[in-house]
mmCIF file of N, CA and C in Angstrom:
data_model
loop_
_atom_site.group_PDB
_atom_site.id
_atom_site.type_symbol
_atom_site.label_atom_id
_atom_site.label_comp_id
_atom_site.label_asym_id
_atom_site.label_seq_id
_atom_site.Cartn_x
_atom_site.Cartn_y
_atom_site.Cartn_z
ATOM 1 N N PHE A 64 0.709 -1.045 0.802
ATOM 2 C CA PHE A 64 -0.243 -0.050 0.068
ATOM 3 C C PHE A 64 1.105 1.025 0.397
ATOM 4 N N PHE A 65 0.654 2.498 -0.829
ATOM 5 C CA PHE A 65 0.832 3.912 -0.359
ATOM 6 C C PHE A 65 -0.121 4.677 0.097
ATOM 7 N N THR A 66 1.041 5.042 1.366
ATOM 8 C CA THR A 66 0.288 6.090 2.251
ATOM 9 C C THR A 66 0.058 7.817 1.693
ATOM 10 N N LEU A 67 -0.768 8.823 2.025
ATOM 11 C CA LEU A 67 -1.127 9.591 1.071
ATOM 12 C C LEU A 67 -1.330 10.257 1.727
ATOM 13 N N PHE A 68 -0.408 11.408 2.420
ATOM 14 C CA PHE A 68 -0.556 11.884 3.916
ATOM 15 C C PHE A 68 -1.500 13.523 3.077
ATOM 16 N N LEU A 69 -2.566 13.608 3.132
ATOM 17 C CA LEU A 69 -3.538 14.920 2.402
ATOM 18 C C LEU A 69 -3.387 16.254 3.409
ATOM 19 N N SER A 70 -3.481 15.625 4.615
ATOM 20 C CA SER A 70 -3.219 17.285 5.739
ATOM 21 C C SER A 70 -3.198 16.088 7.094
ATOM 22 N N PRO A 71 -2.981 17.029 8.287
ATOM 23 C CA PRO A 71 -2.699 15.878 9.689
ATOM 24 C C PRO A 71 -4.115 15.318 9.799
ATOM 25 N N LEU A 72 -5.327 15.187 9.657
ATOM 26 C CA LEU A 72 -6.432 14.226 9.142
ATOM 27 C C LEU A 72 -6.711 13.405 8.504
ATOM 28 N N ILE A 73 -5.812 13.301 7.471
ATOM 29 C CA ILE A 73 -6.919 13.244 6.254
ATOM 30 C C ILE A 73 -5.097 11.964 5.735
ATOM 31 N N ILE A 74 -5.900 10.910 5.597
ATOM 32 C CA ILE A 74 -4.139 9.785 5.245
ATOM 33 C C ILE A 74 -5.073 8.490 4.415
ATOM 34 N N LEU A 75 -4.748 8.730 3.586
ATOM 35 C CA LEU A 75 -5.378 7.135 2.570
ATOM 36 C C LEU A 75 -5.019 6.953 2.102
ATOM 37 N N ARG A 76 -4.260 5.404 2.252
ATOM 38 C CA ARG A 76 -3.787 3.951 1.836
ATOM 39 C C ARG A 76 -4.609 3.818 0.319
ATOM 40 N N LEU A 77 -3.513 4.445 -0.785
ATOM 41 C CA LEU A 77 -3.600 3.584 -1.640
ATOM 42 C C LEU A 77 -2.803 2.062 -2.205
ATOM 43 N N PRO A 78 -3.229 1.173 -3.173
ATOM 44 C CA PRO A 78 -2.609 0.341 -2.937
ATOM 45 C C PRO A 78 -1.758 0.491 -4.124
ATOM 46 N N ILE A 79 -0.111 0.140 -4.119
ATOM 47 C CA ILE A 79 0.520 -0.508 -5.369
ATOM 48 C C ILE A 79 0.107 -0.474 -6.657
ATOM 49 N N ALA A 80 -0.120 -1.113 -7.385
ATOM 50 C CA ALA A 80 -0.308 -1.773 -8.998
ATOM 51 C C ALA A 80 -1.406 -0.583 -9.150
ATOM 52 N N PRO A 81 -1.274 0.213 -8.978
ATOM 53 C CA PRO A 81 -2.395 0.625 -10.064
ATOM 54 C C PRO A 81 -3.481 0.214 -10.706
ATOM 55 N N THR A 82 -4.032 0.942 -10.311
ATOM 56 C CA THR A 82 -6.463 -0.344 -10.904
ATOM 57 C C THR A 82 -6.796 0.922 -12.118
ATOM 58 N N ILE A 83 -7.531 0.005 -12.084
ATOM 59 C CA ILE A 83 -8.200 0.972 -13.909
ATOM 60 C C ILE A 83 -10.077 1.018 -12.199
ATOM 61 N N MET A 84 -10.114 2.718 -13.879
ATOM 62 C CA MET A 84 -11.489 2.189 -13.430
ATOM 63 C C MET A 84 -12.476 3.527 -14.447
ATOM 64 N N GLN A 85 -13.051 3.608 -14.376
ATOM 65 C CA GLN A 85 -14.211 4.558 -15.235
ATOM 66 C C GLN A 85 -14.538 5.749 -14.657
ATOM 67 N N LEU A 86 -14.952 6.424 -15.809
ATOM 68 C CA LEU A 86 -15.283 8.106 -14.731
ATOM 69 C C LEU A 86 -15.654 9.112 -16.329
ATOM 70 N N PHE A 87 -16.773 9.722 -16.113
ATOM 71 C CA PHE A 87 -17.748 9.908 -17.754
ATOM 72 C C PHE A 87 -17.411 11.699 -17.535
ATOM 73 N N VAL A 88 -17.082 12.078 -18.134
ATOM 74 C CA VAL A 88 -16.271 13.077 -19.114
ATOM 75 C C VAL A 88 -17.567 13.822 -19.462
ATOM 76 N N GLN A 89 -18.431 14.830 -19.430
ATOM 77 C CA GLN A 89 -19.677 15.770 -19.940
ATOM 78 C C GLN A 89 -18.451 16.573 -20.900
ATOM 79 N N THR A 90 -17.799 16.824 -21.598
ATOM 80 C CA THR A 90 -17.814 17.752 -22.526
ATOM 81 C C THR A 90 -19.695 17.971 -23.721
ATOM 82 N N ASP A 91 -19.599 18.025 -24.661
ATOM 83 C CA ASP A 91 -19.872 18.731 -25.503
ATOM 84 C C ASP A 91 -21.404 17.118 -25.225
ATOM 85 N N LYS A 92 -20.764 16.057 -25.415
ATOM 86 C CA LYS A 92 -21.210 14.975 -25.749
ATOM 87 C C LYS A 92 -20.575 14.151 -23.278
ATOM 88 N N VAL A 93 -21.652 12.997 -23.140
ATOM 89 C CA VAL A 93 -20.918 12.159 -22.164
ATOM 90 C C VAL A 93 -19.990 11.523 -22.770
ATOM 91 N N ASN A 94 -18.685 11.152 -22.609
ATOM 92 C CA ASN A 94 -17.799 10.190 -22.549
ATOM 93 C C ASN A 94 -17.383 9.364 -21.826
ATOM 94 N N CYS A 95 -16.701 8.111 -21.492
ATOM 95 C CA CYS A 95 -16.279 7.221 -20.765
ATOM 96 C C CYS A 95 -15.073 7.029 -21.108
ATOM 97 N N PHE A 96 -14.138 7.229 -20.067
ATOM 98 C CA PHE A 96 -12.632 7.674 -19.628
ATOM 99 C C PHE A 96 -12.557 6.136 -18.687
ATOM 100 N N ASP A 97 -10.971 4.686 -19.445
ATOM 101 C CA ASP A 97 -10.985 4.370 -18.765
ATOM 102 C C ASP A 97 -9.652 5.152 -17.505
ATOM 103 N N VAL A 98 -9.146 5.523 -16.737
ATOM 104 C CA VAL A 98 -8.761 5.837 -15.772
ATOM 105 C C VAL A 98 -7.531 5.060 -15.273
ATOM 106 N N GLN A 99 -6.646 5.347 -14.938
ATOM 107 C CA GLN A 99 -5.343 4.448 -13.889
ATOM 108 C C GLN A 99 -5.837 5.717 -12.525
ATOM 109 N N ASP A 100 -5.782 5.071 -11.791
ATOM 110 C CA ASP A 100 -5.747 5.727 -10.408
ATOM 111 C C ASP A 100 -4.792 6.855 -9.954
ATOM 112 N N THR A 101 -3.239 6.339 -10.135
ATOM 113 C CA THR A 101 -2.511 7.101 -10.374
ATOM 114 C C THR A 101 -2.077 8.354 -11.096
ATOM 115 N N GLN A 102 -3.377 8.858 -11.637
ATOM 116 C CA GLN A 102 -3.484 10.021 -12.881
ATOM 117 C C GLN A 102 -3.604 11.110 -12.770
ATOM 118 N N THR A 103 -3.253 11.700 -12.180
ATOM 119 C CA THR A 103 -3.985 13.118 -12.088
ATOM 120 C C THR A 103 -4.974 14.010 -13.081
ATOM 121 N N VAL A 104 -5.294 14.487 -12.357
ATOM 122 C CA VAL A 104 -6.447 16.014 -13.392
ATOM 123 C C VAL A 104 -6.278 16.383 -14.848
ATOM 124 N N SER A 105 -4.908 17.035 -14.340
ATOM 125 C CA SER A 105 -3.716 17.424 -15.886
ATOM 126 C C SER A 105 -3.297 16.717 -16.707
ATOM 127 N N ASP A 106 -3.580 15.684 -15.691
ATOM 128 C CA ASP A 106 -3.109 14.048 -17.082
ATOM 129 C C ASP A 106 -4.609 14.008 -18.360
ATOM 130 N N LEU A 107 -5.403 13.440 -17.296
ATOM 131 C CA LEU A 107 -6.901 13.793 -17.956
ATOM 132 C C LEU A 107 -7.562 14.467 -19.305
ATOM 133 N N LYS A 108 -6.669 16.028 -18.587
ATOM 134 C CA LYS A 108 -6.697 17.406 -19.473
ATOM 135 C C LYS A 108 -5.990 17.540 -20.923
ATOM 136 N N ALA A 109 -5.397 15.990 -20.803
ATOM 137 C CA ALA A 109 -3.991 16.019 -21.903
ATOM 138 C C ALA A 109 -4.855 15.303 -22.284
ATOM 139 N N THR A 110 -5.353 14.440 -22.404
ATOM 140 C CA THR A 110 -6.202 13.341 -22.521
ATOM 141 C C THR A 110 -7.674 14.384 -23.581
ATOM 142 N N ILE A 111 -8.154 14.738 -23.116
ATOM 143 C CA ILE A 111 -9.451 15.035 -23.925
ATOM 144 C C ILE A 111 -9.129 16.569 -24.679
ATOM 145 N N ALA A 112 -8.094 17.394 -24.351
ATOM 146 C CA ALA A 112 -8.387 18.186 -25.426
ATOM 147 C C ALA A 112 -5.926 18.608 -25.529
ATOM 148 N N ARG A 113 -6.619 19.454 -26.642
ATOM 149 C CA ARG A 113 -4.885 19.917 -26.927
ATOM 150 C C ARG A 113 -4.339 21.360 -25.927
ATOM 151 N N ASP A 114 -5.726 22.480 -25.852
ATOM 152 C CA ASP A 114 -4.716 23.422 -25.382
ATOM 153 C C ASP A 114 -5.383 23.101 -23.327
ATOM 154 N N VAL A 115 -4.530 22.417 -23.199
ATOM 155 C CA VAL A 115 -5.075 22.411 -21.405
ATOM 156 C C VAL A 115 -5.556 23.625 -20.868
ATOM 157 N N SER A 116 -4.731 24.374 -20.789
ATOM 158 C CA SER A 116 -4.561 25.864 -20.319
ATOM 159 C C SER A 116 -6.221 26.362 -20.045
ATOM 160 N N GLU A 117 -6.847 26.395 -21.354
ATOM 161 C CA GLU A 117 -8.119 26.984 -21.468
ATOM 162 C C GLU A 117 -8.986 25.770 -20.214
ATOM 163 N N LEU A 118 -9.192 24.905 -19.542
ATOM 164 C CA LEU A 118 -9.251 24.231 -19.166
ATOM 165 C C LEU A 118 -10.129 23.993 -18.170
ATOM 166 N N VAL A 119 -11.505 23.704 -17.274
ATOM 167 C CA VAL A 119 -11.894 23.761 -16.435
ATOM 168 C C VAL A 119 -12.553 22.096 -15.647
ATOM 169 N N ILE A 120 -12.236 21.776 -15.420
ATOM 170 C CA ILE A 120 -13.000 20.121 -14.153
ATOM 171 C C ILE A 120 -13.538 20.053 -12.890
ATOM 172 N N THR A 121 -15.063 20.429 -13.315
ATOM 173 C CA THR A 121 -15.498 19.991 -11.821
ATOM 174 C C THR A 121 -16.286 18.915 -11.379
ATOM 175 N N HIS A 122 -15.802 18.762 -10.634
ATOM 176 C CA HIS A 122 -16.637 17.510 -9.835
ATOM 177 C C HIS A 122 -17.553 18.005 -8.713
ATOM 178 N N GLU A 123 -18.969 17.823 -8.940
ATOM 179 C CA GLU A 123 -20.088 17.904 -7.995
ATOM 180 C C GLU A 123 -20.069 18.854 -7.143
ATOM 181 N N GLY A 124 -19.335 20.323 -8.596
ATOM 182 C CA GLY A 124 -19.631 21.840 -9.050
ATOM 183 C C GLY A 124 -18.739 22.868 -8.126
ATOM 184 N N ARG A 125 -17.467 21.831 -7.966
ATOM 185 C CA ARG A 125 -16.046 22.149 -7.667
ATOM 186 C C ARG A 125 -14.887 22.275 -8.496
ATOM 187 N N PRO A 126 -14.440 23.096 -8.797
ATOM 188 C CA PRO A 126 -13.371 22.655 -10.064
ATOM 189 C C PRO A 126 -11.498 22.122 -9.161
ATOM 190 N N LEU A 127 -11.653 20.621 -9.933
ATOM 191 C CA LEU A 127 -10.189 20.328 -9.321
ATOM 192 C C LEU A 127 -9.023 20.304 -9.734
ATOM 193 N N PRO A 128 -7.862 20.447 -8.699
ATOM 194 C CA PRO A 128 -6.845 21.111 -9.015
ATOM 195 C C PRO A 128 -6.670 20.265 -9.683
ATOM 196 N N ASP A 129 -4.820 20.475 -10.778
ATOM 197 C CA ASP A 129 -4.573 19.795 -11.702
ATOM 198 C C ASP A 129 -4.239 19.033 -11.052
ATOM 199 N N GLY A 130 -2.910 19.125 -9.877
ATOM 200 C CA GLY A 130 -2.172 17.773 -9.573
ATOM 201 C C GLY A 130 -2.444 16.944 -8.687
ATOM 202 N N MET A 131 -4.119 16.943 -8.657
ATOM 203 C CA MET A 131 -5.609 16.326 -7.744
ATOM 204 C C MET A 131 -4.987 14.566 -7.983
ATOM 205 N N LEU A 132 -5.090 13.663 -7.363
ATOM 206 C CA LEU A 132 -4.814 12.278 -8.423
ATOM 207 C C LEU A 132 -6.354 11.720 -8.837
ATOM 208 N N LEU A 133 -7.140 11.809 -9.208
ATOM 209 C CA LEU A 133 -8.349 10.689 -9.708
ATOM 210 C C LEU A 133 -8.532 10.266 -8.650
ATOM 211 N N ALA A 134 -7.409 8.670 -7.885
ATOM 212 C CA ALA A 134 -8.518 7.860 -7.387
ATOM 213 C C ALA A 134 -8.673 8.545 -6.326
ATOM 214 N N LEU A 135 -9.525 10.028 -5.295
ATOM 215 C CA LEU A 135 -9.046 11.066 -4.208
ATOM 216 C C LEU A 135 -11.635 10.426 -5.192
ATOM 217 N N LEU A 136 -11.358 10.390 -6.038
ATOM 218 C CA LEU A 136 -12.752 10.358 -6.859
ATOM 219 C C LEU A 136 -12.928 8.733 -6.397
ATOM 220 N N THR A 137 -14.804 9.017 -5.936
ATOM 221 C CA THR A 137 -15.639 7.535 -6.306
ATOM 222 C C THR A 137 -15.226 7.450 -8.466
ATOM 223 N N PRO A 138 -15.132 5.422 -8.220
ATOM 224 C CA PRO A 138 -15.386 5.594 -9.488
ATOM 225 C C PRO A 138 -16.586 5.326 -9.411
ATOM 226 N N ASN A 139 -17.227 5.369 -11.422
ATOM 227 C CA ASN A 139 -18.161 5.933 -12.283
ATOM 228 C C ASN A 139 -18.721 7.319 -11.868
ATOM 229 N N SER A 140 -18.017 8.264 -11.451
ATOM 230 C CA SER A 140 -18.797 9.520 -11.077
ATOM 231 C C SER A 140 -18.399 11.975 -12.670
ATOM 232 N N THR A 141 -19.274 10.913 -12.799
ATOM 233 C CA THR A 141 -19.464 12.943 -13.460
ATOM 234 C C THR A 141 -18.104 13.366 -13.686
ATOM 235 N N LEU A 142 -17.837 14.506 -14.528
ATOM 236 C CA LEU A 142 -17.011 15.461 -14.323
ATOM 237 C C LEU A 142 -17.012 16.085 -15.478
ATOM 238 N N ASN A 143 -17.722 17.464 -15.110
ATOM 239 C CA ASN A 143 -18.280 18.765 -16.506
ATOM 240 C C ASN A 143 -16.889 18.857 -16.570
ATOM 241 N N VAL A 144 -16.320 19.251 -17.418
ATOM 242 C CA VAL A 144 -16.230 20.004 -18.585
ATOM 243 C C VAL A 144 -15.713 20.730 -19.211
ATOM 244 N N ALA A 145 -15.448 22.441 -18.897
ATOM 245 C CA ALA A 145 -16.074 23.217 -19.134
ATOM 246 C C ALA A 145 -14.822 24.832 -19.537
ATOM 247 N N GLY A 146 -14.415 25.485 -20.893
ATOM 248 C CA GLY A 146 -13.741 26.755 -20.949
ATOM 249 C C GLY A 146 -13.828 27.206 -19.210
ATOM 250 N N LYS A 147 -12.661 28.716 -19.321
ATOM 251 C CA LYS A 147 -12.786 29.446 -18.236
ATOM 252 C C LYS A 147 -13.337 30.518 -18.378
ATOM 253 N N LEU A 148 -14.077 30.654 -17.614
ATOM 254 C CA LEU A 148 -14.623 31.639 -18.447
ATOM 255 C C LEU A 148 -14.148 33.520 -17.684
ATOM 256 N N LEU A 149 -14.135 34.160 -18.760
ATOM 257 C CA LEU A 149 -13.319 35.641 -18.498
ATOM 258 C C LEU A 149 -14.453 36.412 -17.519
ATOM 259 N N GLY A 150 -13.675 36.926 -17.016
ATOM 260 C CA GLY A 150 -14.260 37.478 -15.434
ATOM 261 C C GLY A 150 -13.131 39.215 -15.531
ATOM 262 N N GLY A 151 -14.175 40.394 -15.163
ATOM 263 C CA GLY A 151 -12.976 41.906 -14.886
ATOM 264 C C GLY A 151 -14.302 42.154 -14.285
ATOM 265 N N LYS A 152 -13.899 43.589 -15.520
ATOM 266 C CA LYS A 152 -14.547 44.310 -14.908
ATOM 267 C C LYS A 152 -15.486 44.749 -15.408
ATOM 268 N N VAL A 153 -16.706 45.446 -14.503
ATOM 269 C CA VAL A 153 -18.790 46.208 -15.513
ATOM 270 C C VAL A 153 -18.526 47.344 -15.084
ATOM 271 N N HIS A 154 -18.661 48.150 -16.090
ATOM 272 C CA HIS A 154 -18.668 49.393 -16.109
ATOM 273 C C HIS A 154 -17.909 50.005 -15.528
ATOM 274 N N GLY A 155 -17.507 50.795 -15.205
ATOM 275 C CA GLY A 155 -16.571 51.089 -14.406
ATOM 276 C C GLY A 155 -15.549 50.569 -12.992
ATOM 277 N N SER A 156 -15.679 50.992 -12.491
ATOM 278 C CA SER A 156 -14.788 50.647 -11.503
ATOM 279 C C SER A 156 -15.977 51.147 -10.216
ATOM 280 N N LEU A 157 -15.737 50.616 -9.077
ATOM 281 C CA LEU A 157 -16.425 51.033 -7.517
ATOM 282 C C LEU A 157 -15.663 52.197 -6.741
ATOM 283 N N ALA A 158 -14.748 52.341 -6.809
ATOM 284 C CA ALA A 158 -14.154 53.631 -6.634
ATOM 285 C C ALA A 158 -14.564 54.327 -7.056
ATOM 286 N N ARG A 159 -15.869 55.115 -7.929
ATOM 287 C CA ARG A 159 -16.199 55.978 -8.160
ATOM 288 C C ARG A 159 -17.465 55.844 -8.065
ATOM 289 N N ALA A 160 -18.744 54.911 -7.142
ATOM 290 C CA ALA A 160 -19.105 54.604 -7.055
ATOM 291 C C ALA A 160 -20.122 55.619 -6.338
ATOM 292 N N GLY A 161 -21.215 55.895 -6.882
ATOM 293 C CA GLY A 161 -21.533 57.284 -5.555
ATOM 294 C C GLY A 161 -21.198 58.646 -5.882
ATOM 295 N N LYS A 162 -20.512 58.651 -6.579
ATOM 296 C CA LYS A 162 -20.551 60.181 -7.549
ATOM 297 C C LYS A 162 -21.051 61.010 -7.766
ATOM 298 N N VAL A 163 -21.972 60.786 -8.704
ATOM 299 C CA VAL A 163 -22.805 61.783 -8.903
ATOM 300 C C VAL A 163 -23.804 62.298 -7.059
ATOM 301 N N LYS A 164 -23.733 61.328 -6.709
ATOM 302 C CA LYS A 164 -24.857 61.670 -5.610
ATOM 303 C C LYS A 164 -23.988 63.260 -4.429
ATOM 304 N N GLY A 165 -22.590 62.300 -4.740
ATOM 305 C CA GLY A 165 -21.284 63.425 -3.269
ATOM 306 C C GLY A 165 -20.929 64.657 -4.168
ATOM 307 N N GLN A 166 -21.243 64.423 -6.119
ATOM 308 C CA GLN A 166 -20.844 65.999 -6.031
ATOM 309 C C GLN A 166 -22.597 66.827 -6.496
ATOM 310 N N THR A 167 -23.461 66.319 -5.841
ATOM 311 C CA THR A 167 -24.303 66.999 -6.164
ATOM 312 C C THR A 167 -24.172 68.134 -5.072
ATOM 313 N N PRO A 168 -24.373 69.422 -5.621
ATOM 314 C CA PRO A 168 -24.972 70.419 -3.900
ATOM 315 C C PRO A 168 -25.906 70.133 -2.624
ATOM 316 N N LYS A 169 -25.412 70.432 -2.014
ATOM 317 C CA LYS A 169 -26.739 70.143 -1.042
ATOM 318 C C LYS A 169 -28.177 72.152 -0.890
ATOM 319 N N VAL A 170 -28.583 71.411 -1.843
ATOM 320 C CA VAL A 170 -30.103 73.225 -1.557
ATOM 321 C C VAL A 170 -30.765 72.485 -0.118
ATOM 322 N N ALA A 171 -30.828 74.015 0.384
ATOM 323 C CA ALA A 171 -32.535 73.488 1.953
ATOM 324 C C ALA A 171 -33.530 73.333 1.702
ATOM 325 N N LYS A 172 -33.915 73.002 1.958
ATOM 326 C CA LYS A 172 -35.569 72.668 1.788
ATOM 327 C C LYS A 172 -36.734 73.195 2.760
ATOM 328 N N GLN A 173 -37.078 73.701 1.190
ATOM 329 C CA GLN A 173 -38.024 74.899 1.061
ATOM 330 C C GLN A 173 -39.002 74.295 2.119
ATOM 331 N N GLU A 174 -40.298 75.692 3.018
ATOM 332 C CA GLU A 174 -41.279 75.599 3.815
ATOM 333 C C GLU A 174 -42.179 74.314 3.397
ATOM 334 N N ASP A 175 -43.352 74.354 3.765
ATOM 335 C CA ASP A 175 -44.174 73.688 3.314
ATOM 336 C C ASP A 175 -45.011 75.091 2.585
ATOM 337 N N LYS A 176 -46.276 75.132 1.446
ATOM 338 C CA LYS A 176 -46.118 75.723 1.114
ATOM 339 C C LYS A 176 -48.050 75.566 1.601
ATOM 340 N N LYS A 177 -49.091 76.312 1.486
ATOM 341 C CA LYS A 177 -50.189 76.222 2.873
ATOM 342 C C LYS A 177 -51.263 75.305 1.898
ATOM 343 N N LYS A 178 -51.625 74.708 2.707
ATOM 344 C CA LYS A 178 -52.220 73.686 1.576
ATOM 345 C C LYS A 178 -54.380 74.505 1.629
ATOM 346 N N LYS A 179 -54.306 73.939 0.706
ATOM 347 C CA LYS A 179 -55.632 74.477 0.103
ATOM 348 C C LYS A 179 -56.374 73.269 0.785
ATOM 349 N N LYS A 180 -57.692 74.078 0.690
ATOM 350 C CA LYS A 180 -58.943 74.478 1.606
ATOM 351 C C LYS A 180 -59.722 73.386 0.180
ATOM 352 N N THR A 181 -60.501 72.511 1.198
ATOM 353 C CA THR A 181 -60.751 71.552 0.721
ATOM 354 C C THR A 181 -62.650 71.169 0.981
ATOM 355 N N GLY A 182 -63.772 70.837 0.789
ATOM 356 C CA GLY A 182 -64.436 70.173 0.679
ATOM 357 C C GLY A 182 -65.592 71.179 1.622
ATOM 358 N N ARG A 183 -66.041 70.851 2.624
ATOM 359 C CA ARG A 183 -67.047 71.669 3.217
ATOM 360 C C ARG A 183 -66.391 73.189 3.701
ATOM 361 N N CYS A 184 -65.381 73.252 4.431
ATOM 362 C CA CYS A 184 -64.342 73.724 4.594
ATOM 363 C C CYS A 184 -64.566 74.867 3.144
ATOM 364 N N LYS A 185 -63.870 74.418 1.991
ATOM 365 C CA LYS A 185 -64.024 74.902 0.699
ATOM 366 C C LYS A 185 -65.881 76.021 0.870
ATOM 367 N N ARG A 186 -65.905 75.357 1.040
ATOM 368 C CA ARG A 186 -67.427 75.864 0.365
ATOM 369 C C ARG A 186 -68.106 76.905 1.394
ATOM 370 N N ARG A 187 -67.779 76.885 2.569
ATOM 371 C CA ARG A 187 -68.018 77.791 3.542
ATOM 372 C C ARG A 187 -66.919 78.926 3.272
ATOM 373 N N ILE A 188 -65.869 78.862 2.469
ATOM 374 C CA ILE A 188 -65.126 80.357 2.543
ATOM 375 C C ILE A 188 -66.151 80.876 1.619
ATOM 376 N N GLN A 189 -66.636 80.248 0.363
ATOM 377 C CA GLN A 189 -66.643 80.196 -0.713
ATOM 378 C C GLN A 189 -68.606 81.042 -0.646
ATOM 379 N N TYR A 190 -69.439 81.104 0.532
ATOM 380 C CA TYR A 190 -70.080 81.650 0.703
ATOM 381 C C TYR A 190 -70.292 83.219 1.371
ATOM 382 N N ASN A 191 -68.996 82.420 2.534
ATOM 383 C CA ASN A 191 -68.873 83.690 3.408
ATOM 384 C C ASN A 191 -68.499 84.639 1.693
ATOM 385 N N ARG A 192 -67.388 85.231 0.752
ATOM 386 C CA ARG A 192 -67.026 85.713 0.009
ATOM 387 C C ARG A 192 -67.681 86.557 -1.243
ATOM 388 N N ARG A 193 -68.964 85.433 -0.980
ATOM 389 C CA ARG A 193 -70.086 85.512 -2.116
ATOM 390 C C ARG A 193 -71.344 86.611 -1.759
ATOM 391 N N PHE A 194 -71.831 85.085 -0.590
ATOM 392 C CA PHE A 194 -73.661 86.718 -0.153
ATOM 393 C C PHE A 194 -73.187 86.657 1.623
ATOM 394 N N ALA A 195 -72.253 86.677 2.279
ATOM 395 C CA ALA A 195 -72.821 87.245 4.127
ATOM 396 C C ALA A 195 -71.871 87.680 4.732
ATOM 397 N N THR A 196 -70.782 88.373 3.676
ATOM 398 C CA THR A 196 -69.731 89.419 5.083
ATOM 399 C C THR A 196 -69.986 90.666 2.884
ATOM 400 N N ASN A 197 -70.844 90.866 1.592
ATOM 401 C CA ASN A 197 -70.569 91.556 0.586
ATOM 402 C C ASN A 197 -71.897 92.825 0.590
ATOM 403 N N VAL A 198 -71.088 93.788 1.192
ATOM 404 C CA VAL A 198 -72.794 94.368 0.806
ATOM 405 C C VAL A 198 -73.522 95.109 -0.854
ATOM 406 N N ASN A 199 -74.955 94.298 -1.325
ATOM 407 C CA ASN A 199 -75.212 93.931 -2.252
ATOM 408 C C ASN A 199 -74.292 96.283 -2.883
ATOM 409 N N THR A 200 -73.874 96.540 -4.208
ATOM 410 C CA THR A 200 -73.584 98.275 -3.950
ATOM 411 C C THR A 200 -74.108 97.745 -5.662
ATOM 412 N N PHE A 201 -74.762 99.400 -5.879
ATOM 413 C CA PHE A 201 -75.018 99.084 -7.722
ATOM 414 C C PHE A 201 -73.343 99.443 -8.234
ATOM 415 N N GLY A 202 -74.815 99.450 -9.522
ATOM 416 C CA GLY A 202 -72.803 99.783 -10.766
ATOM 417 C C GLY A 202 -72.700 98.064 -11.115
ATOM 418 N N ARG A 203 -71.542 98.078 -11.165
ATOM 419 C CA ARG A 203 -70.699 97.094 -12.029
ATOM 420 C C ARG A 203 -69.854 96.291 -10.981
ATOM 421 N N LYS A 204 -69.500 95.255 -11.428
ATOM 422 C CA LYS A 204 -69.544 93.541 -10.271
ATOM 423 C C LYS A 204 -68.089 94.073 -10.161
ATOM 424 N N LYS A 205 -67.292 94.105 -8.697
ATOM 425 C CA LYS A 205 -66.754 93.365 -9.267
ATOM 426 C C LYS A 205 -65.572 91.971 -8.956
ATOM 427 N N GLY A 206 -63.856 92.050 -9.480
ATOM 428 C CA GLY A 206 -63.623 90.707 -8.954
ATOM 429 C C GLY A 206 -63.833 90.163 -7.683
ATOM 430 N N PRO A 207 -62.814 88.861 -7.778
ATOM 431 C CA PRO A 207 -62.887 89.081 -6.268
ATOM 432 C C PRO A 207 -61.324 89.387 -5.918
ATOM 433 N N ASN A 208 -60.770 89.278 -7.085
ATOM 434 C CA ASN A 208 -59.200 89.676 -6.618
ATOM 435 C C ASN A 208 -58.776 91.583 -5.865
ATOM 436 N N SER A 209 -59.422 91.738 -6.402
ATOM 437 C CA SER A 209 -59.966 94.102 -6.386
ATOM 438 C C SER A 209 -59.971 94.546 -5.054
ATOM 439 N N ASN A 210 -59.108 95.629 -5.048
ATOM 440 C CA ASN A 210 -59.299 96.182 -3.139
ATOM 441 C C ASN A 210 -59.882 97.199 -3.206
ATOM 442 N N SER A 211 -60.844 96.596 -3.949
ATOM 443 C CA SER A 211 -61.338 98.021 -3.740
ATOM 444 C C SER A 211 -63.120 98.438 -3.357
#
């Protein structure tokens, strides 16, 4: 047996003679590969494609590192192969976030205008203005804005 120390808590004992196991690799279609348990992920990448720098192999949603042994995977498991995604900035940097709000000058809050009367109150004021306090005079009727 070959003993592999992954961390102080994880110790793997592998048989010395390499065993062959099946892995399903999903690219455009699903392919079946017979691999030895001593092979690494980078060896599998080399059998799949020529340009291995652009490939990412994932197992159960997690990317696998290139130096990882395939023996750590369960036999007959499915690996997904995809190209690397380009990342980067989207619409400017975060250093300028909130720039417009910071540049806008502060304007003093205006005092509230008096609210117009509505409903019964408005009709009461209208009645008093037209009929109750006015003295009927002869001649031309004066408008509501005349001061005489």
